[in-house]
PDB file of C-alpha atoms in Angstrom:
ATOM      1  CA  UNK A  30       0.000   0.000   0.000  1.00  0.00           C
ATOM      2  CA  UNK A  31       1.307   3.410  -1.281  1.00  0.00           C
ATOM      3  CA  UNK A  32       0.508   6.465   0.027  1.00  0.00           C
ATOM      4  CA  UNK A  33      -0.096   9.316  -1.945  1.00  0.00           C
ATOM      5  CA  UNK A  34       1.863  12.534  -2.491  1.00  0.00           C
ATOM      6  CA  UNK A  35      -0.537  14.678  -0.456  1.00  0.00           C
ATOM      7  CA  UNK A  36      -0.697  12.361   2.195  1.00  0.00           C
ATOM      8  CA  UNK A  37       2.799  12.090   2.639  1.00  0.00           C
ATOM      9  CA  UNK A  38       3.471  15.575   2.866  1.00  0.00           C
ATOM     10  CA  UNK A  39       0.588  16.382   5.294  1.00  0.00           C
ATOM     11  CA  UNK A  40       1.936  13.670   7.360  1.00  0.00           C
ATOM     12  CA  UNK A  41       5.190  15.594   7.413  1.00  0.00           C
ATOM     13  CA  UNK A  42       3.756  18.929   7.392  1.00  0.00           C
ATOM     14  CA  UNK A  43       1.919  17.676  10.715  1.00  0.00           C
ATOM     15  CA  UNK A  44       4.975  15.863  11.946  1.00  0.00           C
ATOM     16  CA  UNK A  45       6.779  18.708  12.386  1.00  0.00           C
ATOM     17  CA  UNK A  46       4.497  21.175  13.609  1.00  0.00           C
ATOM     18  CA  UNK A  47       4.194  18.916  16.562  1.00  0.00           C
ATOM     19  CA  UNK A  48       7.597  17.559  17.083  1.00  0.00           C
ATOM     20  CA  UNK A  49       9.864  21.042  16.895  1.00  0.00           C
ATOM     21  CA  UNK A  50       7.689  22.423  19.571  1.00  0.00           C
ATOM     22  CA  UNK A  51       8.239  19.315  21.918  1.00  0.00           C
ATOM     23  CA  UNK A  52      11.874  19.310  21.201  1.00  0.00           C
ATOM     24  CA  UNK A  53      11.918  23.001  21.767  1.00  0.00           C
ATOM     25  CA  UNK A  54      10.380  22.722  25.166  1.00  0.00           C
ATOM     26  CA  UNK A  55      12.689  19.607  26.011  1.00  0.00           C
ATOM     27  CA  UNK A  56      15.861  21.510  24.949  1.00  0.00           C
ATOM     28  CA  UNK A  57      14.307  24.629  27.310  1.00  0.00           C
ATOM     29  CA  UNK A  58      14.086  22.505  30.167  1.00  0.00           C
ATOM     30  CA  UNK A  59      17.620  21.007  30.038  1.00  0.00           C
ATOM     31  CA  UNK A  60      19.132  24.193  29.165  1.00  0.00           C
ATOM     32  CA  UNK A  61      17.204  25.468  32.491  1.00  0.00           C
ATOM     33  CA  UNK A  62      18.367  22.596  34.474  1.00  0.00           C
ATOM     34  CA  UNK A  63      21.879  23.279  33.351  1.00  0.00           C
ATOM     35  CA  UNK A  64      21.839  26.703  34.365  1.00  0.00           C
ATOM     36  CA  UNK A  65      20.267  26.472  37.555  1.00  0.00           C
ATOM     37  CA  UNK A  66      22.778  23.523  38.383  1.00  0.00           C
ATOM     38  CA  UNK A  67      23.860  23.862  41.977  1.00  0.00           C
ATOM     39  CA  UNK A  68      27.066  22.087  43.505  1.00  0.00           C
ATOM     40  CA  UNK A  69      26.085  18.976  45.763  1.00  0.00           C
ATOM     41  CA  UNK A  70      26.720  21.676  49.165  1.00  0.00           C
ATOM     42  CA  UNK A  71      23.705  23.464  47.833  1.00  0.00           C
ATOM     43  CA  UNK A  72      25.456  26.294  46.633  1.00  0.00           C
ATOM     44  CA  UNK A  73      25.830  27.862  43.199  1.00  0.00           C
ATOM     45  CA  UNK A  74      28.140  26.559  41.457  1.00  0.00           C
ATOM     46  CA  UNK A  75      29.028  29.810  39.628  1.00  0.00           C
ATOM     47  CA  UNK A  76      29.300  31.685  42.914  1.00  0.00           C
ATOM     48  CA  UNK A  77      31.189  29.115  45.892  1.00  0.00           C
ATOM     49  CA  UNK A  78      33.511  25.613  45.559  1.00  0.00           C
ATOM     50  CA  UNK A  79      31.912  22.577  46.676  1.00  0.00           C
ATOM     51  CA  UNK A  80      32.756  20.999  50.008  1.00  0.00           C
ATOM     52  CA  UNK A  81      34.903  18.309  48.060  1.00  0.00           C
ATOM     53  CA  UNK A  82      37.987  20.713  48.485  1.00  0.00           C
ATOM     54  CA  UNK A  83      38.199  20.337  52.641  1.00  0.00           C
ATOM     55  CA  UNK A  84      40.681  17.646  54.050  1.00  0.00           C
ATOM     56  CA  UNK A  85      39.681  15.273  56.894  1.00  0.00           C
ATOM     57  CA  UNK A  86      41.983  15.156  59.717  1.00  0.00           C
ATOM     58  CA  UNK A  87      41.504  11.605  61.239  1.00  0.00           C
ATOM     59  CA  UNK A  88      44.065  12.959  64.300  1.00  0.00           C
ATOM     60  CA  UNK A  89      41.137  15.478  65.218  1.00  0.00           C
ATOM     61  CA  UNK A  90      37.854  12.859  65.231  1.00  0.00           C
ATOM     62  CA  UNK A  91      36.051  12.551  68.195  1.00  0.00           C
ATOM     63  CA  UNK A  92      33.378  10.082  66.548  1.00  0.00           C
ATOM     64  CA  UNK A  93      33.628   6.860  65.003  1.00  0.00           C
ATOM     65  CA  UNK A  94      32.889   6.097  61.336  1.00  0.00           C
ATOM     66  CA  UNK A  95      29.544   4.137  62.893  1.00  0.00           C
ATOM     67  CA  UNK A  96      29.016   7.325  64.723  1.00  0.00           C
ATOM     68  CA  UNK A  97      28.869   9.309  61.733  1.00  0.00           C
ATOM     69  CA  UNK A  98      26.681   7.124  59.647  1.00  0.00           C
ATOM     70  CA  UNK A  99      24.285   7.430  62.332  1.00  0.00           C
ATOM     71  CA  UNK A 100      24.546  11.081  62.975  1.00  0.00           C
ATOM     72  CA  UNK A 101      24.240  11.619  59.154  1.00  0.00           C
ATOM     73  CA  UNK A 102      21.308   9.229  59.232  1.00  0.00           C
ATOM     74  CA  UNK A 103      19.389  10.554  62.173  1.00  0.00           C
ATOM     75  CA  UNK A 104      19.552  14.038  60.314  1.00  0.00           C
ATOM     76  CA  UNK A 105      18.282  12.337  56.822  1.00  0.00           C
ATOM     77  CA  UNK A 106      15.075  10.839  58.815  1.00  0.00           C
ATOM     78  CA  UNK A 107      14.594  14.282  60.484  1.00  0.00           C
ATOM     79  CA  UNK A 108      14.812  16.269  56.875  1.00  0.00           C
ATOM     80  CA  UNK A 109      12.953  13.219  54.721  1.00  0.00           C
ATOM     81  CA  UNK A 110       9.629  13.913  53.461  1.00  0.00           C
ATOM     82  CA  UNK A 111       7.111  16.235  54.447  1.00  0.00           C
ATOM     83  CA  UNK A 112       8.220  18.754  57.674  1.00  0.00           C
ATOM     84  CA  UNK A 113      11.502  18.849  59.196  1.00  0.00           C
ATOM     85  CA  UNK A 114      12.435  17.971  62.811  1.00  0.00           C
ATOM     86  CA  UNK A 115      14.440  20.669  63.730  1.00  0.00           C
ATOM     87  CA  UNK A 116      14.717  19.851  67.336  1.00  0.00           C
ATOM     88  CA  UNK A 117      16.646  16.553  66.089  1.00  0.00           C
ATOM     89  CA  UNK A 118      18.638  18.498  63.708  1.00  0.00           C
ATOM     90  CA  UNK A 119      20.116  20.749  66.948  1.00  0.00           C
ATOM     91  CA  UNK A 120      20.694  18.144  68.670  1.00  0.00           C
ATOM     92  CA  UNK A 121      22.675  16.134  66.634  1.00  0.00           C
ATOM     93  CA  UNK A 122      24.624  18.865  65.445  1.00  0.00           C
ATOM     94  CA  UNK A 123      24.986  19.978  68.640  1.00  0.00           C
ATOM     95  CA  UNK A 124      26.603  16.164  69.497  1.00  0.00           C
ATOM     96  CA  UNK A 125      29.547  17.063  66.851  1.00  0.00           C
ATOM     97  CA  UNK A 126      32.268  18.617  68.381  1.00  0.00           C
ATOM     98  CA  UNK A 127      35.186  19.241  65.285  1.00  0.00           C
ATOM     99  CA  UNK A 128      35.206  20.343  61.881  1.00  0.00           C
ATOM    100  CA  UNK A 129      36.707  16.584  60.740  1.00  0.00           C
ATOM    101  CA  UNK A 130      33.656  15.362  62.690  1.00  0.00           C
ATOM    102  CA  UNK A 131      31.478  17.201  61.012  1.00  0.00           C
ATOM    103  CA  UNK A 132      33.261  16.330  57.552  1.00  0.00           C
ATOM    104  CA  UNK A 133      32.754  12.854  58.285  1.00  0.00           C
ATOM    105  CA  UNK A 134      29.283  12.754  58.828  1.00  0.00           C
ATOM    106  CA  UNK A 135      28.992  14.848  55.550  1.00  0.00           C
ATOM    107  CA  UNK A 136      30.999  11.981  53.905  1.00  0.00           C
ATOM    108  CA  UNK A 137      28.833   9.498  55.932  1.00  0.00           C
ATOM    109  CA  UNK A 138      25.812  11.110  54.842  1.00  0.00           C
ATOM    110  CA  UNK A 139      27.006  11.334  51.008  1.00  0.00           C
ATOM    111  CA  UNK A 140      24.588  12.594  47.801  1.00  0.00           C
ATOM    112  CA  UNK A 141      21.054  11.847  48.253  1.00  0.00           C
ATOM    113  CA  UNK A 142      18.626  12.888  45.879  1.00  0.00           C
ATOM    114  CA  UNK A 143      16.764  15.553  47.239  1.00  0.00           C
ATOM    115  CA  UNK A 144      13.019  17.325  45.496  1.00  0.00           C
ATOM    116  CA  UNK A 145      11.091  19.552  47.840  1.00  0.00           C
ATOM    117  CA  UNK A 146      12.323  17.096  51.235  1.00  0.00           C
ATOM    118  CA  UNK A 147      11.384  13.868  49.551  1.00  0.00           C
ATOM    119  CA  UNK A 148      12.834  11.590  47.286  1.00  0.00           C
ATOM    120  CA  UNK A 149      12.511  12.330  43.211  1.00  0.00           C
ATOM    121  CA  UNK A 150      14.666   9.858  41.044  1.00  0.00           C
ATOM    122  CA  UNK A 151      13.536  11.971  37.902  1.00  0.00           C
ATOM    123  CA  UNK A 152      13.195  15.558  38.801  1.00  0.00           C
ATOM    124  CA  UNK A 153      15.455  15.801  42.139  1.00  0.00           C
ATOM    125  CA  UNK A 154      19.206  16.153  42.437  1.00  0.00           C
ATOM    126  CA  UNK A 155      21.833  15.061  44.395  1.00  0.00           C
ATOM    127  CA  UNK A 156      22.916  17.321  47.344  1.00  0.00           C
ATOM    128  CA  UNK A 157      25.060  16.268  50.478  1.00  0.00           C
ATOM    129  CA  UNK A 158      24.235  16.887  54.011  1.00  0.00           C
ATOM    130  CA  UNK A 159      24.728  21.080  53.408  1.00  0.00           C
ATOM    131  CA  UNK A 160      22.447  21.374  50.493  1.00  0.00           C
ATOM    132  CA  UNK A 161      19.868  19.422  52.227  1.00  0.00           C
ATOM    133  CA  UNK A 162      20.045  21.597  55.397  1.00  0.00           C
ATOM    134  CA  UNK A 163      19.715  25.124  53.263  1.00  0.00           C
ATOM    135  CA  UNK A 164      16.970  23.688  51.660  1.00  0.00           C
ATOM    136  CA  UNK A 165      15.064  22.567  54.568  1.00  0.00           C
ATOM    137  CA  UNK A 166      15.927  24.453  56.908  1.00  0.00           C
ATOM    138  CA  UNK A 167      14.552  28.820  56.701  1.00  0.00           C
ATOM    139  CA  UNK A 168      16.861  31.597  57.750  1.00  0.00           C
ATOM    140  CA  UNK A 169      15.872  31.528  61.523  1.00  0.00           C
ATOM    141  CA  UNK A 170      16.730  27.362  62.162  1.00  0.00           C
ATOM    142  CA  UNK A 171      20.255  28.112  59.722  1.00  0.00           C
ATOM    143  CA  UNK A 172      21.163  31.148  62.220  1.00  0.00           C
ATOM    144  CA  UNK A 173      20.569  28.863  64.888  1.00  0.00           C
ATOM    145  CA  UNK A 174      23.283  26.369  63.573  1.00  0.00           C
ATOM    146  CA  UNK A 175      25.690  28.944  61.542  1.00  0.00           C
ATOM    147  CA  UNK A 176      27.381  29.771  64.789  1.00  0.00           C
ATOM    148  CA  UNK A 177      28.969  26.066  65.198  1.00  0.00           C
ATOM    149  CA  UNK A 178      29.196  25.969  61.339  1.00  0.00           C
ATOM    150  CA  UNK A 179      30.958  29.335  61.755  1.00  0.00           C
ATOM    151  CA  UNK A 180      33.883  28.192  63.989  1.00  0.00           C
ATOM    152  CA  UNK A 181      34.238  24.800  61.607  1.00  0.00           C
ATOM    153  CA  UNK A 182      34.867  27.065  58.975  1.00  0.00           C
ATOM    154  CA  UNK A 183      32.704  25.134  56.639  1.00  0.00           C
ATOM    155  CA  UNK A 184      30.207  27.411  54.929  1.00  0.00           C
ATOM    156  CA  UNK A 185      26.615  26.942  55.575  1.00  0.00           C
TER     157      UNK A 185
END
């Protein structure tokens, strides 16, 4: 079966007045993901280095690496899914007592996909334990925490 001239170049005609604009908006919205691309700390990644650039001292840990797997997962359970537990949040934090601690629980806690405090394997994107606080927590819990983040010297 043959199709006709006219047919075929309908088809065509209709083909592409449906496909450019869907490959117009899917080039928009990678092009927009690409330029709102944040380093895994949360920050931009035109504007700050990532985290990846600090050293761990082992000489200066006061924790264990069991310790800071369940630090890093006590503060994942208090920032997963709907509402944050910042109560939980201060008090862990307030359990870490050096920078390298602190360094370790971000390396315990590692890159966890993170969309609106749940989990998103399509639309999220991976953040480590920094990005997830900023985006959790508002500018009254983050003052609360800056202080001890402050005399780490890690940026928050």
């Amino acid at each position: 079966m043959h199709l006709e001239k006219v047919n075929k170049a309908s088809l065509l005609s209709a083909g592409i007045s449906i496909g450019v604009p869907v490959l117009a908006i899917g080039l928009g919205f990678y092009a927009l993901r690409k330029l709102l691309r944040r380093n895994p700390d949360g920050t931009s990644s035109t504007v700050a280095p990532a985290l990846k650039d600090m050293v761990l001292q082992r000489e200066n840990l006061t924790i264990t690496p069991s310790d800071a797997a369940l630090y890093a997962n006590t503060l994942y359970g208090a920032m997963l899914d709907f509402g944050t537990d910042e109560q939980t949040i201060y008090s862990t934090i307030d359990k870490i007592q050096t920078k390298d601690d602190m360094l370790l629980v971000i390396k315990a806690f590692g890159m966890k996909m993170y969309l609106w405090g749940g989990r998103a394997a399509f639309l999220g994107q991976n953040y480590n334990l920094i990005g997830w606080l900023r985006f959790e927590l508002g500018d009254k819990e983050i003052a609360t925490i800056k202080p001890k983040f402050d005399s780490w010297g890690i940026p928050l």
